[in-house]
PDB file of C-alpha atoms in Angstrom:
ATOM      1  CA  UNK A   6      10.363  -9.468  12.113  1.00  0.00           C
ATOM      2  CA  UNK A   7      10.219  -8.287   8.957  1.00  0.00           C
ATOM      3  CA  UNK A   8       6.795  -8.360   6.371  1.00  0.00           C
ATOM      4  CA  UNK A   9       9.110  -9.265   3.400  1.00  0.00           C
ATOM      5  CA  UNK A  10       5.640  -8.732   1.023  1.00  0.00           C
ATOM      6  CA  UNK A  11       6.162  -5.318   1.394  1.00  0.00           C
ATOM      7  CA  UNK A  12       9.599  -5.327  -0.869  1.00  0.00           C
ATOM      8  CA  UNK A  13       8.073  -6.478  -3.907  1.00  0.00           C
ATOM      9  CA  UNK A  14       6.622  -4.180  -6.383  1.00  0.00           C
ATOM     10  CA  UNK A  15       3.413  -4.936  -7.281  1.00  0.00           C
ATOM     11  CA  UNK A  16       2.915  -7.470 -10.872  1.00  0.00           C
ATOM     12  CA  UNK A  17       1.664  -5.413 -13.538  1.00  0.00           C
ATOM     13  CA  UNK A  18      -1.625  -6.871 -14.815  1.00  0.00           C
ATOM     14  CA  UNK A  19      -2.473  -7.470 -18.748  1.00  0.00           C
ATOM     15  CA  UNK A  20      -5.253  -4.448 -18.444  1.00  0.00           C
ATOM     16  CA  UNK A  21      -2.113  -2.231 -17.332  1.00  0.00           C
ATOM     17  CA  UNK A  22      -2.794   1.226 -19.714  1.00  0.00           C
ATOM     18  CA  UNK A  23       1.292   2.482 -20.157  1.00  0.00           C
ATOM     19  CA  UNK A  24       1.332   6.890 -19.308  1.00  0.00           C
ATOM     20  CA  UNK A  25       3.498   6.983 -21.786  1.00  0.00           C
ATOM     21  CA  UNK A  26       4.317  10.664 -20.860  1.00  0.00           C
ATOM     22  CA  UNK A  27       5.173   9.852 -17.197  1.00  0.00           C
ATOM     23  CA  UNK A  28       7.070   6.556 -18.793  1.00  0.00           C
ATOM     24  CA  UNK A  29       9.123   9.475 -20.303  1.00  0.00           C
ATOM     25  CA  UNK A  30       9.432  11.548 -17.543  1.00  0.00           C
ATOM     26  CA  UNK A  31      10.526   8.453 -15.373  1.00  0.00           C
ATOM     27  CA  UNK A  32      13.275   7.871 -17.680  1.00  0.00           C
ATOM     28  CA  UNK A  33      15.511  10.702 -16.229  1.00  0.00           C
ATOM     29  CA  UNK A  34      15.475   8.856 -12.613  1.00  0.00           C
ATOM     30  CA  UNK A  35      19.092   7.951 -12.988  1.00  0.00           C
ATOM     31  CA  UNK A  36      20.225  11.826 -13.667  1.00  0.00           C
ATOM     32  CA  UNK A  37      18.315  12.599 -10.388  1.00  0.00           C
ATOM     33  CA  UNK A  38      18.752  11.569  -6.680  1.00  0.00           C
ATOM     34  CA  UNK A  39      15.405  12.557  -6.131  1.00  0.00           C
ATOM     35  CA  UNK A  40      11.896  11.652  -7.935  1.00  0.00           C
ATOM     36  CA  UNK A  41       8.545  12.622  -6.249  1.00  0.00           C
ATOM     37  CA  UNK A  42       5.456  10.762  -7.561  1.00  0.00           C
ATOM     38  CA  UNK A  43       2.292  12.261  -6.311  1.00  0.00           C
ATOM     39  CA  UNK A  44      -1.324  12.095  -6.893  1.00  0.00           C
ATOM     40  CA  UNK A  45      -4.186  11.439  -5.435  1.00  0.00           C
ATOM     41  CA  UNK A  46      -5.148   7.504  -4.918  1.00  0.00           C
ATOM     42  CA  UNK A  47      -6.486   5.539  -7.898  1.00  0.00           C
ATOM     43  CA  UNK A  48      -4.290   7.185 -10.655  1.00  0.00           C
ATOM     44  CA  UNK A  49      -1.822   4.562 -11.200  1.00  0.00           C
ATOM     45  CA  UNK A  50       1.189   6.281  -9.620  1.00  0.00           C
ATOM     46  CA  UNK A  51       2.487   2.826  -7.805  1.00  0.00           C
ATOM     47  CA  UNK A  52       1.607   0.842 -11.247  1.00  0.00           C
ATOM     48  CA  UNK A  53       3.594   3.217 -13.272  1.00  0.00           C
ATOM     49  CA  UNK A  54       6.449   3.376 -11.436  1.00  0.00           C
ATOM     50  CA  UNK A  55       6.000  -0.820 -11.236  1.00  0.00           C
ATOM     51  CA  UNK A  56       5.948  -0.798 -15.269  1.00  0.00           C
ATOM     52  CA  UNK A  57       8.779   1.290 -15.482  1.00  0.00           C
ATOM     53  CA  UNK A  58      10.764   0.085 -13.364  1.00  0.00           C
ATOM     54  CA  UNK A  59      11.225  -3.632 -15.017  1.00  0.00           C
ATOM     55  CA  UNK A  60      12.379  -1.876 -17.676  1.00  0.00           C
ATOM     56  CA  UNK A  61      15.048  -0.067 -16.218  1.00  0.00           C
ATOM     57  CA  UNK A  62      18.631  -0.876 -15.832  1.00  0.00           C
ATOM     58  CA  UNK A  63      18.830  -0.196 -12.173  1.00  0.00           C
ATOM     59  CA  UNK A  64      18.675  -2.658  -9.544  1.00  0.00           C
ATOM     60  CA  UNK A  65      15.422  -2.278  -8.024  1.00  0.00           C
ATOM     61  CA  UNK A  66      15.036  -1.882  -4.349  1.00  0.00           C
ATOM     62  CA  UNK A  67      11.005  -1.703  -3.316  1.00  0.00           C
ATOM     63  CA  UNK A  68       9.711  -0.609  -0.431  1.00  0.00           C
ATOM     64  CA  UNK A  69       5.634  -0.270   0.232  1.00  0.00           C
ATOM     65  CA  UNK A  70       5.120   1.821   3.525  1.00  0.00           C
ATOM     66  CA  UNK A  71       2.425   1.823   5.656  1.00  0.00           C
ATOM     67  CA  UNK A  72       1.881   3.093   9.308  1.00  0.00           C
ATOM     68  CA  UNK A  73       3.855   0.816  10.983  1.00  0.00           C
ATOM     69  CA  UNK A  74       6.919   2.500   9.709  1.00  0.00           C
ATOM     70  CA  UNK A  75       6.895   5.344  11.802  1.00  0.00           C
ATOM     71  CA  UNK A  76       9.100   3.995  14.243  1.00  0.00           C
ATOM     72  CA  UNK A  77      12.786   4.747  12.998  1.00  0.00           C
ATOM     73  CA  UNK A  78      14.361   1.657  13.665  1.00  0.00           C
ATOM     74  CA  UNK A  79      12.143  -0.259  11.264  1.00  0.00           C
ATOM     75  CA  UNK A  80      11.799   2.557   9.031  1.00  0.00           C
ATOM     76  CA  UNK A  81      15.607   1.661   8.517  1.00  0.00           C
ATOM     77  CA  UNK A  82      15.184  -1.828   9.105  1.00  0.00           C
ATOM     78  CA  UNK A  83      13.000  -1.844   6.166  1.00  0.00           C
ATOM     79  CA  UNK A  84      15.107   0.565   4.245  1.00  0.00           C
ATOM     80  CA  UNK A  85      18.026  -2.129   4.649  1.00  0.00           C
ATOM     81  CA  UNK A  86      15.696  -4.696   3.336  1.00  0.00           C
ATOM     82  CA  UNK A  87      14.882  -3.119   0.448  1.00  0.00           C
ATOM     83  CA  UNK A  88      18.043  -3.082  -1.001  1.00  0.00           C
ATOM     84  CA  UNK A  89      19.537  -6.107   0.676  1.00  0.00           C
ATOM     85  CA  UNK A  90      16.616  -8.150  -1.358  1.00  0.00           C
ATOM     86  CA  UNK A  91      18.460  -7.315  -4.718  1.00  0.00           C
ATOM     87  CA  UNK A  92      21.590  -6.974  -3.227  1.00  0.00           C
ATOM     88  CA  UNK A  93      22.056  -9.714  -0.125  1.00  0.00           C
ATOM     89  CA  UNK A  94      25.610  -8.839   1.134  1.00  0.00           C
ATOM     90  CA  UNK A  95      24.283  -4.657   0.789  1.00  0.00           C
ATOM     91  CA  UNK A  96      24.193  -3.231   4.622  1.00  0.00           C
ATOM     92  CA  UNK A  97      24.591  -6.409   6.905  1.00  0.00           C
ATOM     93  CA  UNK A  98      26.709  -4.138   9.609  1.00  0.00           C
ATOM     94  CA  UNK A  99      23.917  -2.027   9.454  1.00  0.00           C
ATOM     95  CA  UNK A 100      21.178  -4.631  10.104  1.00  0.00           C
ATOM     96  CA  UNK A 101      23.000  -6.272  12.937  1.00  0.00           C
ATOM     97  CA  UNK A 102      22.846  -2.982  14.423  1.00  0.00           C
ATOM     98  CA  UNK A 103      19.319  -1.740  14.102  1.00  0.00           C
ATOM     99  CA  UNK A 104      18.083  -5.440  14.745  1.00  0.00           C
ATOM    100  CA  UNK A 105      20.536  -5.489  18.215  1.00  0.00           C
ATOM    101  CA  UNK A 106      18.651  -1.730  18.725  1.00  0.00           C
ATOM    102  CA  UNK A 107      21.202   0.375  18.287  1.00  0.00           C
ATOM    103  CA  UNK A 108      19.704   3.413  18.018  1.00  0.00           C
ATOM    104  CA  UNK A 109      20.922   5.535  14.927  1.00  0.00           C
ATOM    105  CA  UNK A 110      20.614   9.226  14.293  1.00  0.00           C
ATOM    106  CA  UNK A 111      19.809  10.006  10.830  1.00  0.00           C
ATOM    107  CA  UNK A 112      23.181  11.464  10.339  1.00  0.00           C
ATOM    108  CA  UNK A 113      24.958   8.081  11.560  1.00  0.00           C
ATOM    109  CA  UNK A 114      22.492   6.250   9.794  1.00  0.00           C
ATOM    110  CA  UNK A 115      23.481   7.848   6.501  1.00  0.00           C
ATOM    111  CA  UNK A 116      26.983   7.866   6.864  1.00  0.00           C
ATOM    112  CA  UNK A 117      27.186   4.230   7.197  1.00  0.00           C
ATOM    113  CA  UNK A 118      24.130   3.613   4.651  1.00  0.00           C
ATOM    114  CA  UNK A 119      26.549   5.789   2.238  1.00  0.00           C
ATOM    115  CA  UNK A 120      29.806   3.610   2.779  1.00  0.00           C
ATOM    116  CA  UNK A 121      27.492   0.645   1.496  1.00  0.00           C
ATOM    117  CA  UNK A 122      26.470   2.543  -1.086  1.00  0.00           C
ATOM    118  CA  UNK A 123      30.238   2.785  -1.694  1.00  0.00           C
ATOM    119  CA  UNK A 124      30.904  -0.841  -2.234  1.00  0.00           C
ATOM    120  CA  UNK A 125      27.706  -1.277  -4.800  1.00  0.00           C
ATOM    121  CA  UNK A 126      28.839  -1.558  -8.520  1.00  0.00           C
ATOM    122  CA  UNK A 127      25.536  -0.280 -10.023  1.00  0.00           C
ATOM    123  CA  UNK A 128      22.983   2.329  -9.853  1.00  0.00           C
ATOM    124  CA  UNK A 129      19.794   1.560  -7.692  1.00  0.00           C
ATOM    125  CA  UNK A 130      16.586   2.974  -7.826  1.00  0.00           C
ATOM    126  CA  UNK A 131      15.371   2.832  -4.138  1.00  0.00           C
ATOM    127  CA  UNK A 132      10.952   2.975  -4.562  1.00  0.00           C
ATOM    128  CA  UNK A 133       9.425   4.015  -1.210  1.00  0.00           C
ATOM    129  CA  UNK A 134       5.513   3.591  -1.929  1.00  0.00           C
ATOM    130  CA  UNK A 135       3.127   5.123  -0.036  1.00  0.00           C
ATOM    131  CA  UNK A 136       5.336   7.778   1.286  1.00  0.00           C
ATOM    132  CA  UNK A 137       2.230   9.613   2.560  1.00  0.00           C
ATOM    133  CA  UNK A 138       2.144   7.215   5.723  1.00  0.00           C
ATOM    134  CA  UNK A 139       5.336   8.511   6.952  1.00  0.00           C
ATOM    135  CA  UNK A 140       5.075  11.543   9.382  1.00  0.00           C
ATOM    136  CA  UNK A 141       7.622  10.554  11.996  1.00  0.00           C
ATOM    137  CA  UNK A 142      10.243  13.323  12.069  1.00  0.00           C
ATOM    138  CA  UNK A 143      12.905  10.705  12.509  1.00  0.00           C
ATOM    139  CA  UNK A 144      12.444   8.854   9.564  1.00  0.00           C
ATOM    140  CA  UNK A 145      11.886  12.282   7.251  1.00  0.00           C
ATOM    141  CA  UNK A 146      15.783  13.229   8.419  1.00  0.00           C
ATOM    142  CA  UNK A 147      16.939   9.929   7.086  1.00  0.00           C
ATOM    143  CA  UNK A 148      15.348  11.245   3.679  1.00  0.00           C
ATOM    144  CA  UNK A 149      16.656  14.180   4.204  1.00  0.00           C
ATOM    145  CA  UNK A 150      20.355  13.728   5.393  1.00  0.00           C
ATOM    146  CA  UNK A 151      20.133  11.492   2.174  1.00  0.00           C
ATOM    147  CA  UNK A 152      19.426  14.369  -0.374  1.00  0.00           C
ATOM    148  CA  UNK A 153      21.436  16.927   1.412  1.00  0.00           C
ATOM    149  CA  UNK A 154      24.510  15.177   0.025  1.00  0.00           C
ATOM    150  CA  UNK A 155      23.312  12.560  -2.406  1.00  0.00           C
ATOM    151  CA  UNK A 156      25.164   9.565  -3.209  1.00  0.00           C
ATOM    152  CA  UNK A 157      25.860   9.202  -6.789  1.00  0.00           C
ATOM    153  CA  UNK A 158      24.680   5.176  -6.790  1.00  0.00           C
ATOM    154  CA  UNK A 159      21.409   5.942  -5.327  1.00  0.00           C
ATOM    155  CA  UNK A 160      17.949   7.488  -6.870  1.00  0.00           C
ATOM    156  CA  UNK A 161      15.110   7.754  -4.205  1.00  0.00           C
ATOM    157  CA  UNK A 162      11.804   7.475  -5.588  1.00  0.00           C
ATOM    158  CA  UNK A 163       9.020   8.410  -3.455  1.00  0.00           C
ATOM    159  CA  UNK A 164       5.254   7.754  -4.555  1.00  0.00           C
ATOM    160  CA  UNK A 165       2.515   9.414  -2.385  1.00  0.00           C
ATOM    161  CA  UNK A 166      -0.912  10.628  -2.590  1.00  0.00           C
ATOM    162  CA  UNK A 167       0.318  14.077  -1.686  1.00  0.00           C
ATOM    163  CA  UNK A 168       3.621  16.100  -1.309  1.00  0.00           C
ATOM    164  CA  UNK A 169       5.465  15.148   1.534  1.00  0.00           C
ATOM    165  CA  UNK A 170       7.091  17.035   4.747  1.00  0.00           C
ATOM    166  CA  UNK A 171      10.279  17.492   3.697  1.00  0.00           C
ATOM    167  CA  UNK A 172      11.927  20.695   2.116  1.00  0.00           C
ATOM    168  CA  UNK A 173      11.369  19.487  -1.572  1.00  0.00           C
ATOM    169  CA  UNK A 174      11.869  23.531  -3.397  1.00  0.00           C
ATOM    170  CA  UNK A 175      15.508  23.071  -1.364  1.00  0.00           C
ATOM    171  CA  UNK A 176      16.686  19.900  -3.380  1.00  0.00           C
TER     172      UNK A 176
END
């Protein structure tokens, strides 16, 4: 069972204070396939992002990870979600699947994840907050079979309190 709180973004309070630099910089997340947000906690890296993206013309597919996602099959589970909360009919072969536990490599994961991605009219910006809690090796290929050949649709966003494990100076 899935904790659906964790695919909302969270509201963005009347005291918000807009980085209007990183605004900027946030702005070319549709050129890229890949955005890394990282800083140490308390610098407003999740409530940026939050901000920025209501005003963007993506659809917006939140994700906030904790460390309960280091088992792959809800890692993907939850990726699924994400995505399936904006877009309902988005991935349903693939969440029959990993709820039946079929296990998935992260190569068969993306192929099929990319065929949905295939049937999607518009851009989405895919948030995964508090990427830091993710160590499982499993769940880092899924990132990374993703950026090795990106889909054109999709624009990962990760937000952590510290670069993660993957080879970032390679994408």
């Amino acid at each position: 069972m899935l904790n659906s709180t964790k695919l909302f973004p969270p509201p963005i309070t009347d005291d918000f204070v807009p980085r209007t630099h990183l605004q900027e910089r946030l702005k070319l997340v549709a050129r890229r396939p890949l955005t890394l947000v990282s800083a140490p906690a308390g610098y407003g890296k999740t409530t940026a992002v939050s901000a920025w993206l209501e005003n963007s013309n993506l659809v917006r597919a939140w994700l906030s990870l904790d460390e309960s996602d280091n088992d792959l099959a809800t890692f993907l589970a939850y990726l699924v979600a994400a995505i399936q909360r904006q877009l309902p009919e988005f991935g349903l072969e693939l969440s029959i699947m990993v709820d039946h536990g079929v296990r998935l490599s992260a190569n068969a994961f993306v192929q099929q994840f990319s065929l949905q991605l295939d049937t999607v009219d518009s851009a989405i910006a895919l948030v995964l907050d508090d990427f830091q809690a993710i160590r499982d090796s499993e769940a880092l290929a899924v990132i990374g079979e993703l950026m090795r050949h990106p889909h054109p649709r999709l624009h990962i966003i990760l937000i952590s309190r510290h670069d993660p494990q993957l080879p970032l100076s390679d994408w």
